Amino acid sequence: MSGLGWGLKSLRRHRLRAVLSVAGIAISAALLLDMVMLSGGIERSFTELLLSRGYQIRLTPKGTLPFDTEATLTGAGRLVEAIRRVPAVAAAGAVLGTSLHARRGDSLVTLFGYGIQPEAQALYTMLSGSDLAPGDSSGVLLSEPASRLLHAAVGDSVTLIGRLDPQVVTERLGRTLKVSGIVRWVYDYRGQPSVGTVLSVMQSLAGQRRDDRASLLTVRAEDDSLAATVAAGLRREFPQLEVNSVADLVRHFKQRLVYFRQLAYILGSMSLVVTVLLIGTLLTINVNERLGEIATLRALGISRRTVIREIMLEGAVLTTVGSIIGIVLGLGTARYLDSILTSFPGLPAAFSFFVPRRDSLATAGIVLLLTGTLAALYPAWLAATSPVAATLRAEAT
Amino acid sequence: MTATIPPGPVLVASGVSKDYPMNGGEAVHALRGVSLEIQRGEFIAVTGPSGSGKSTLLQLMGGIDTPTSGTVEILGTRLGSLSDRELTRLRLTRLGFIFQRFHLLPVLTARENVELPMAEAGVPRPARQERARELLQYVGLAHRAGHRATQLSGGEMQRVAIARALANRPALLLADEPTGELDASTGREILALFRRLHQDGTTIVVVTHDEHLAEQAGRIIHMLDGRVQAADS
């Protein structure tokens, strides 16, 4: 062990070259990190979103996925009661999603409405005010965008209109409700004005009361580990319904977004190739310029092992510095890209494409370090095996 | 690192030849059956015109290159019997090299350049720093210890290279045209340094065109066409 780090210090000789290489590695590292975050981020984010309220199972009309179509199931109350009796089920609730309107001055605005059972809801978190009590038919919950749109705060009254006569555009089903609380709806897209009432009120507004219709049922198992078993049991007991655990939904979701993963793998691989080329080229140029010097060192008795170690160290340091800068750059880029992608219509605002996690950072870091070290192998081999006598003769002429 | 030097000649070369293959299939005979023996404390100058085989002989004596035929023994060890790793170790601990173009590492200071062979030999940092200080003092460059090689003059660089060659207390110092890149005045300084090294008991072989340097040697080996033409004492 020389302890003098002559290889590393050699990087100082061509500072601009080293800085440009580090910049290139940083950009590659940023791209790789973003792709690692993207490849696993969608899945993780979607899972976290679905489990944000602890409900692991969704039941929908046969052949549909939650909120994928306007299909509804009938006899929601009866189904919920039956599900609540299933062993290992901790909670179950019904949700009806529908579009409705509200009066703002002389005009009507369009909203999205959730009919929920407050005692078993998987759709929102309270921001201010108070939650609806089970069976509270006079209260309404607003999202922040809905609150702004309707100029309504907690304690104010809002008039919701369920259906408009298509011929004369006049209201047929209306109801004035008192704002009980402001909430964040988990699945709302950015800026979506949404309101929520107890299920029966929303069913009335939507004209779906008679058949006790709901868009989906949500179920929470007593423990996450029991979710698959409970889902299988529900599948057997309610064959007329589509039963999906979170894992099932994530699988469906992944199939739809498979191109994102492919994109991530392709771009991630390209970034690694660029890193290898950058480090390999830089070090090969450096080594070729220093062949005489290295031959001298070998003549002096410096071992091949030391030469290889010093060159590999150069590669490792370039990669490490580039990676550190790249991680910062990658996190910033991911944040920016995420803000663009999540603004696409129909995507929940709480959804993220790029999820920065320790394991993503560690994976990107380890892959880059290995890549950088491997890229230094050829120049290191070149340095260690250059013929000492011939190189010294060439240097002398 | 202090290497114990066994008794007997420092170097014995027997019937050493070196051929370099050429593209046309014919070989260039750089050395033709050279034999010589170097005793401890000797100062030998190898002279001769360009292409006479001086530098090739030096490289073979230093285990940098391998002979086509013949043997080289250093302190009783036949170089041809050593693995690359053993040969590298022998060069590190038993031999010191001085080159015409100094070949210091420009990114290291004078002191670090002198420390380099000791660091490779595993000498602990305090010991090698002390030894580097002593050697730089010996070659008159203690005041330049912290300067990078690129900040030194040609003569200073060669003196640092001499200090580096002495770092592991070699049994044999091999110098290839050590004054070749220096002006006359600086060359004289190096000459004086070689004289002092010889007086202090160092065994030296110098390949040179420099008559003044050759005159300092106890023995002069004249080479021509890869053969030892004459040996003057």
XYZ file of C-alpha atoms in Angstrom, chain A:
397
model
C 0.000 0.000 0.000
C 1.712 3.162 -1.140
C -0.460 5.520 0.841
C 0.583 8.375 -1.438
C -2.368 8.168 -3.828
C -0.322 9.070 -6.881
C -2.996 7.713 -9.197
C -5.657 9.840 -7.625
C -3.454 12.928 -7.627
C -2.895 12.376 -11.338
C -6.480 13.459 -11.933
C -5.357 16.976 -11.023
C -3.140 17.137 -14.071
C -6.079 17.651 -16.394
C -8.572 19.312 -14.130
C -10.950 20.399 -16.867
C -10.991 16.896 -18.328
C -11.700 15.420 -14.901
C -14.401 18.006 -14.150
C -16.118 17.386 -17.487
C -16.007 13.648 -16.886
C -17.456 14.048 -13.414
C -20.205 16.225 -14.914
C -20.960 13.518 -17.473
C -21.023 10.835 -14.803
C -23.276 13.037 -12.663
C -25.787 13.363 -15.494
C -25.676 9.614 -16.110
C -26.062 8.983 -12.382
C -29.031 11.355 -12.231
C -30.666 9.578 -15.153
C -30.004 6.173 -13.614
C -31.391 7.217 -10.247
C -34.501 8.661 -11.883
C -35.011 5.472 -13.839
C -34.533 3.313 -10.729
C -37.046 5.495 -8.901
C -39.433 5.368 -11.855
C -39.222 1.601 -12.344
C -40.258 0.884 -8.764
C -41.840 4.192 -7.858
C -45.146 3.800 -9.708
C -45.803 0.465 -8.057
C -44.805 1.665 -4.612
C -46.735 4.883 -4.874
C -49.858 3.093 -6.079
C -49.592 0.534 -3.276
C -49.121 3.258 -0.674
C -52.085 5.118 -2.130
C -54.349 2.080 -1.968
C -53.245 1.245 1.556
C -53.226 4.811 2.813
C -56.358 4.168 4.881
C -55.546 0.564 5.648
C -58.206 -1.037 3.409
C -56.606 -3.911 1.498
C -59.538 -5.221 -0.583
C -61.914 -3.689 -3.152
C -65.122 -5.248 -4.472
C -66.607 -3.931 -7.705
C -69.146 -5.034 -10.302
C -67.955 -8.144 -12.131
C -65.342 -7.406 -14.784
C -64.536 -3.893 -13.605
C -61.900 -2.180 -11.557
C -62.574 0.575 -8.998
C -63.774 3.798 -10.680
C -62.771 2.332 -14.031
C -66.328 2.450 -15.402
C -69.649 3.902 -14.297
C -70.973 0.435 -13.465
C -72.545 0.066 -10.047
C -73.560 -2.832 -7.837
C -76.937 -3.158 -6.135
C -77.869 -3.891 -2.544
C -74.784 -2.226 -1.131
C -76.045 -2.123 2.469
C -76.901 -5.804 2.465
C -73.546 -6.733 0.939
C -71.637 -4.652 3.476
C -73.471 -6.300 6.356
C -72.697 -9.745 4.919
C -69.040 -8.875 4.412
C -68.685 -7.537 7.941
C -69.719 -10.982 9.205
C -66.901 -12.722 7.302
C -64.161 -13.927 9.686
C -61.013 -11.739 9.841
C -62.819 -8.757 8.315
C -62.243 -5.713 10.535
C -64.290 -3.180 8.556
C -66.230 -2.793 5.330
C -67.919 0.141 3.658
C -69.642 1.117 0.438
C -68.726 4.009 -1.844
C -70.755 5.601 -4.611
C -68.973 7.886 -7.030
C -70.997 10.204 -9.241
C -70.856 13.573 -10.849
C -73.179 16.262 -9.525
C -73.573 20.014 -9.443
C -73.665 22.790 -6.941
C -75.133 26.243 -7.038
C -72.694 29.142 -7.029
C -74.573 32.418 -7.274
C -76.660 32.249 -10.386
C -74.684 29.481 -12.003
C -74.067 25.795 -11.487
C -70.668 24.199 -11.165
C -69.846 20.537 -11.736
C -68.390 18.486 -8.909
C -67.471 14.926 -8.211
C -69.448 13.359 -5.391
C -68.562 10.520 -3.052
C -71.234 8.714 -1.100
C -69.504 7.140 1.854
C -70.122 5.329 5.096
C -68.135 7.440 7.571
C -67.697 4.570 10.003
C -65.785 2.594 7.348
C -64.280 4.950 4.817
C -61.081 4.509 2.832
C -61.211 7.678 0.822
C -60.234 10.775 2.753
C -58.318 12.363 5.576
C -59.647 15.313 7.557
C -57.968 18.679 7.085
C -60.314 20.853 9.170
C -63.772 20.777 10.731
C -65.306 17.500 11.792
C -66.071 14.193 10.131
C -69.595 13.139 9.256
C -71.331 10.965 11.800
C -72.783 7.674 10.519
C -76.202 8.441 9.061
C -75.633 12.236 9.136
C -77.846 13.314 6.266
C -77.398 17.056 6.718
C -73.636 17.399 6.454
C -71.218 17.488 3.571
C -67.429 17.232 3.261
C -65.583 19.369 0.724
C -62.169 19.099 -0.830
C -60.098 22.268 -0.742
C -60.651 22.929 -4.478
C -64.417 22.466 -3.942
C -64.308 24.804 -0.956
C -62.586 27.452 -3.077
C -64.907 26.900 -6.027
C -68.042 27.214 -3.911
C -66.627 29.927 -1.608
C -67.758 27.707 1.241
C -66.065 27.074 4.580
C -66.904 24.862 7.548
C -70.339 25.814 8.847
C -71.559 27.298 5.524
C -74.370 25.799 3.524
C -74.095 24.480 -0.022
C -76.799 23.313 -2.367
C -75.988 20.129 -4.292
C -77.948 19.163 -7.368
C -77.840 15.564 -8.431
C -79.372 15.502 -11.884
C -80.273 18.072 -14.502
C -83.187 17.680 -16.887
C -81.333 17.191 -20.149
C -84.017 19.033 -22.122
C -84.335 22.247 -20.148
C -81.279 22.018 -17.912
C -83.278 22.555 -14.788
C -82.524 20.969 -11.455
C -84.591 17.981 -10.500
C -82.888 16.685 -7.393
C -81.384 19.211 -5.015
C -80.350 19.312 -1.409
C -78.908 21.996 0.856
C -76.261 20.662 3.215
C -74.033 22.187 5.886
C -70.261 21.950 5.406
C -69.024 19.724 8.188
C -65.351 19.534 7.247
C -62.663 20.073 4.666
C -60.940 16.886 3.600
C -58.313 15.553 1.250
C -59.750 12.862 -1.000
C -57.065 10.268 -1.543
C -57.841 9.546 -5.204
C -58.637 13.085 -6.381
C -56.524 14.511 -9.170
C -54.898 17.852 -8.654
C -57.478 20.631 -8.300
C -60.452 18.285 -8.398
C -63.539 19.786 -6.710
C -65.118 16.911 -4.786
C -67.767 16.632 -2.144
C -68.804 13.780 0.080
C -72.005 12.883 1.867
C -73.256 9.787 3.598
C -74.066 7.076 1.074
C -77.844 7.433 1.281
C -77.740 11.183 0.516
C -75.464 10.693 -2.479
C -77.615 7.811 -3.716
C -80.662 10.115 -3.530
C -78.886 12.897 -5.388
C -77.723 10.465 -8.066
C -81.096 8.752 -8.327
C -79.554 5.472 -7.229
C -81.296 5.114 -3.888
C -83.976 2.662 -4.899
C -81.556 -0.175 -5.702
C -79.101 0.879 -2.978
C -76.332 1.211 -5.548
C -72.617 1.666 -4.931
C -69.563 1.909 -7.153
C -67.411 -0.245 -4.928
C -67.025 -1.793 -1.523
C -63.882 -1.469 0.540
C -62.756 -4.067 3.052
C -60.100 -4.006 5.738
C -58.769 -7.325 7.008
C -57.737 -7.595 10.633
C -54.130 -7.921 9.547
C -52.287 -7.234 6.277
C -51.056 -10.819 6.228
C -54.671 -12.022 6.132
C -55.675 -9.854 3.167
C -55.071 -12.512 0.504
C -56.984 -15.149 2.485
C -59.891 -12.803 3.134
C -59.954 -11.796 -0.555
C -60.051 -15.460 -1.582
C -62.911 -16.075 0.856
C -64.853 -13.091 -0.474
C -64.275 -14.292 -4.021
C -65.893 -17.604 -3.131
C -68.750 -16.049 -1.197
C -69.563 -13.264 -3.674
C -68.914 -14.735 -7.122
C -71.080 -12.047 -8.710
C -68.512 -9.408 -7.672
C -64.955 -8.646 -8.720
C -62.728 -9.017 -5.669
C -59.280 -7.470 -5.837
C -56.666 -7.245 -3.146
C -54.163 -4.391 -3.314
C -51.650 -6.816 -4.803
C -54.166 -7.685 -7.563
C -54.827 -4.029 -8.290
C -51.119 -3.235 -8.391
C -50.665 -6.088 -10.857
C -53.427 -4.692 -13.103
C -51.915 -1.241 -12.803
C -48.431 -2.481 -13.660
C -49.753 -4.163 -16.789
C -51.210 -0.875 -17.930
C -48.019 1.056 -17.229
C -45.564 -1.578 -18.371
C -44.080 0.844 -20.898
C -42.919 3.078 -18.067
C -40.843 0.229 -16.674
C -39.479 -0.602 -20.102
C -38.571 3.026 -20.612
C -36.887 3.049 -17.211
C -34.840 -0.063 -17.971
C -33.761 1.161 -21.404
C -32.776 4.647 -20.244
C -31.160 3.261 -17.081
C -29.056 0.841 -19.131
C -28.078 3.610 -21.506
C -26.935 5.763 -18.614
C -24.741 2.911 -17.386
C -23.208 2.465 -20.821
C -22.488 6.202 -20.950
C -20.854 5.995 -17.509
C -18.676 3.067 -18.594
C -17.649 4.884 -21.764
C -16.891 8.125 -19.938
C -14.770 6.562 -17.224
C -13.166 4.061 -19.558
C -12.254 6.740 -22.090
C -10.952 9.224 -19.550
C -8.801 6.686 -17.748
C -7.546 5.101 -20.958
C -6.443 8.524 -22.216
C -4.851 9.272 -18.845
C -3.073 5.931 -18.757
C -1.839 6.222 -22.347
C -0.383 9.622 -21.536
C 1.335 8.167 -18.484
C 2.637 4.895 -19.890
C 6.227 6.092 -19.595
C 5.662 7.163 -16.035
C 4.007 3.856 -15.183
C 6.853 1.930 -16.838
C 9.271 3.906 -14.669
C 7.305 3.005 -11.575
C 7.324 -0.642 -12.580
C 11.086 -0.414 -13.156
C 11.476 1.056 -9.680
C 9.696 -1.959 -8.242
C 6.113 -0.748 -7.972
C 3.993 -3.882 -8.342
C 1.323 -4.499 -10.950
C -1.133 -4.771 -8.087
C -0.340 -1.255 -6.898
C -0.655 0.125 -10.434
C -4.043 -1.587 -10.902
C -5.229 -0.396 -7.511
C -4.276 3.208 -8.212
C -6.030 3.248 -11.599
C -9.119 1.538 -10.179
C -9.123 4.075 -7.368
C -9.181 6.861 -9.933
C -12.256 5.264 -11.504
C -13.914 4.760 -8.137
C -13.300 8.357 -7.064
C -14.575 9.789 -10.355
C -17.676 7.619 -10.019
C -18.234 8.476 -6.375
C -17.946 12.228 -6.887
C -20.086 12.033 -10.031
C -22.657 9.881 -8.257
C -22.978 12.203 -5.274
C -23.603 15.162 -7.573
C -25.828 12.944 -9.724
C -28.002 11.912 -6.791
C -28.696 15.533 -5.889
C -29.354 16.307 -9.549
C -31.515 13.185 -9.924
C -33.666 14.034 -6.914
C -34.243 17.538 -8.245
C -35.059 16.275 -11.731
C -37.382 13.610 -10.347
C -39.283 16.215 -8.401
C -39.708 18.381 -11.459
C -40.716 15.477 -13.715
C -43.120 14.212 -11.074
C -44.875 17.564 -10.980
C -45.329 17.383 -14.766
C -46.476 13.767 -14.906
C -48.879 13.946 -11.971
C -50.592 16.935 -13.531
C -51.910 14.628 -16.269
C -55.722 14.446 -16.042
C -57.184 11.464 -14.211
C -54.158 10.765 -12.014
C -54.549 11.094 -8.260
C -52.604 14.093 -6.954
C -51.183 11.931 -4.185
C -49.669 9.628 -6.772
C -45.947 9.788 -7.530
C -43.983 8.383 -10.435
C -40.618 8.932 -8.781
C -40.459 7.774 -5.201
C -37.133 8.613 -3.543
C -36.364 5.790 -1.176
C -33.206 4.666 0.529
C -33.144 1.407 -1.394
C -33.464 3.288 -4.722
C -30.534 5.506 -3.752
C -28.528 2.522 -2.538
C -29.276 0.520 -5.698
C -28.292 3.386 -7.986
C -25.164 4.076 -5.891
C -23.998 0.455 -5.833
C -24.682 -0.076 -9.551
C -22.771 3.096 -10.416
C -19.816 2.251 -8.202
C -19.587 -1.231 -9.690
C -19.901 0.228 -13.176
C -17.203 2.812 -12.514
C -14.885 0.205 -11.073
C -15.483 -2.154 -13.991
C -14.924 0.674 -16.448
C -11.501 1.235 -14.883
C -10.533 -2.415 -15.425
C -9.354 -2.025 -19.017
C -7.160 1.039 -18.440
C -5.830 -0.591 -15.257
C -4.974 -3.747 -17.186
C -3.392 -1.627 -19.921
C -1.245 0.159 -17.350
C -0.224 -2.980 -15.504
C 0.712 -5.002 -18.576
C 2.515 -2.402 -20.676
C 6.032 -3.732 -21.430
C 8.435 -1.885 -19.148
C 11.626 -2.125 -21.199
C 9.999 -1.298 -24.550
C 8.115 1.652 -23.061
C 11.266 3.036 -21.454
C 13.156 2.638 -24.745
C 10.375 4.464 -26.577
C 10.412 7.217 -23.944
C 14.157 7.668 -24.309
C 13.976 8.269 -28.068
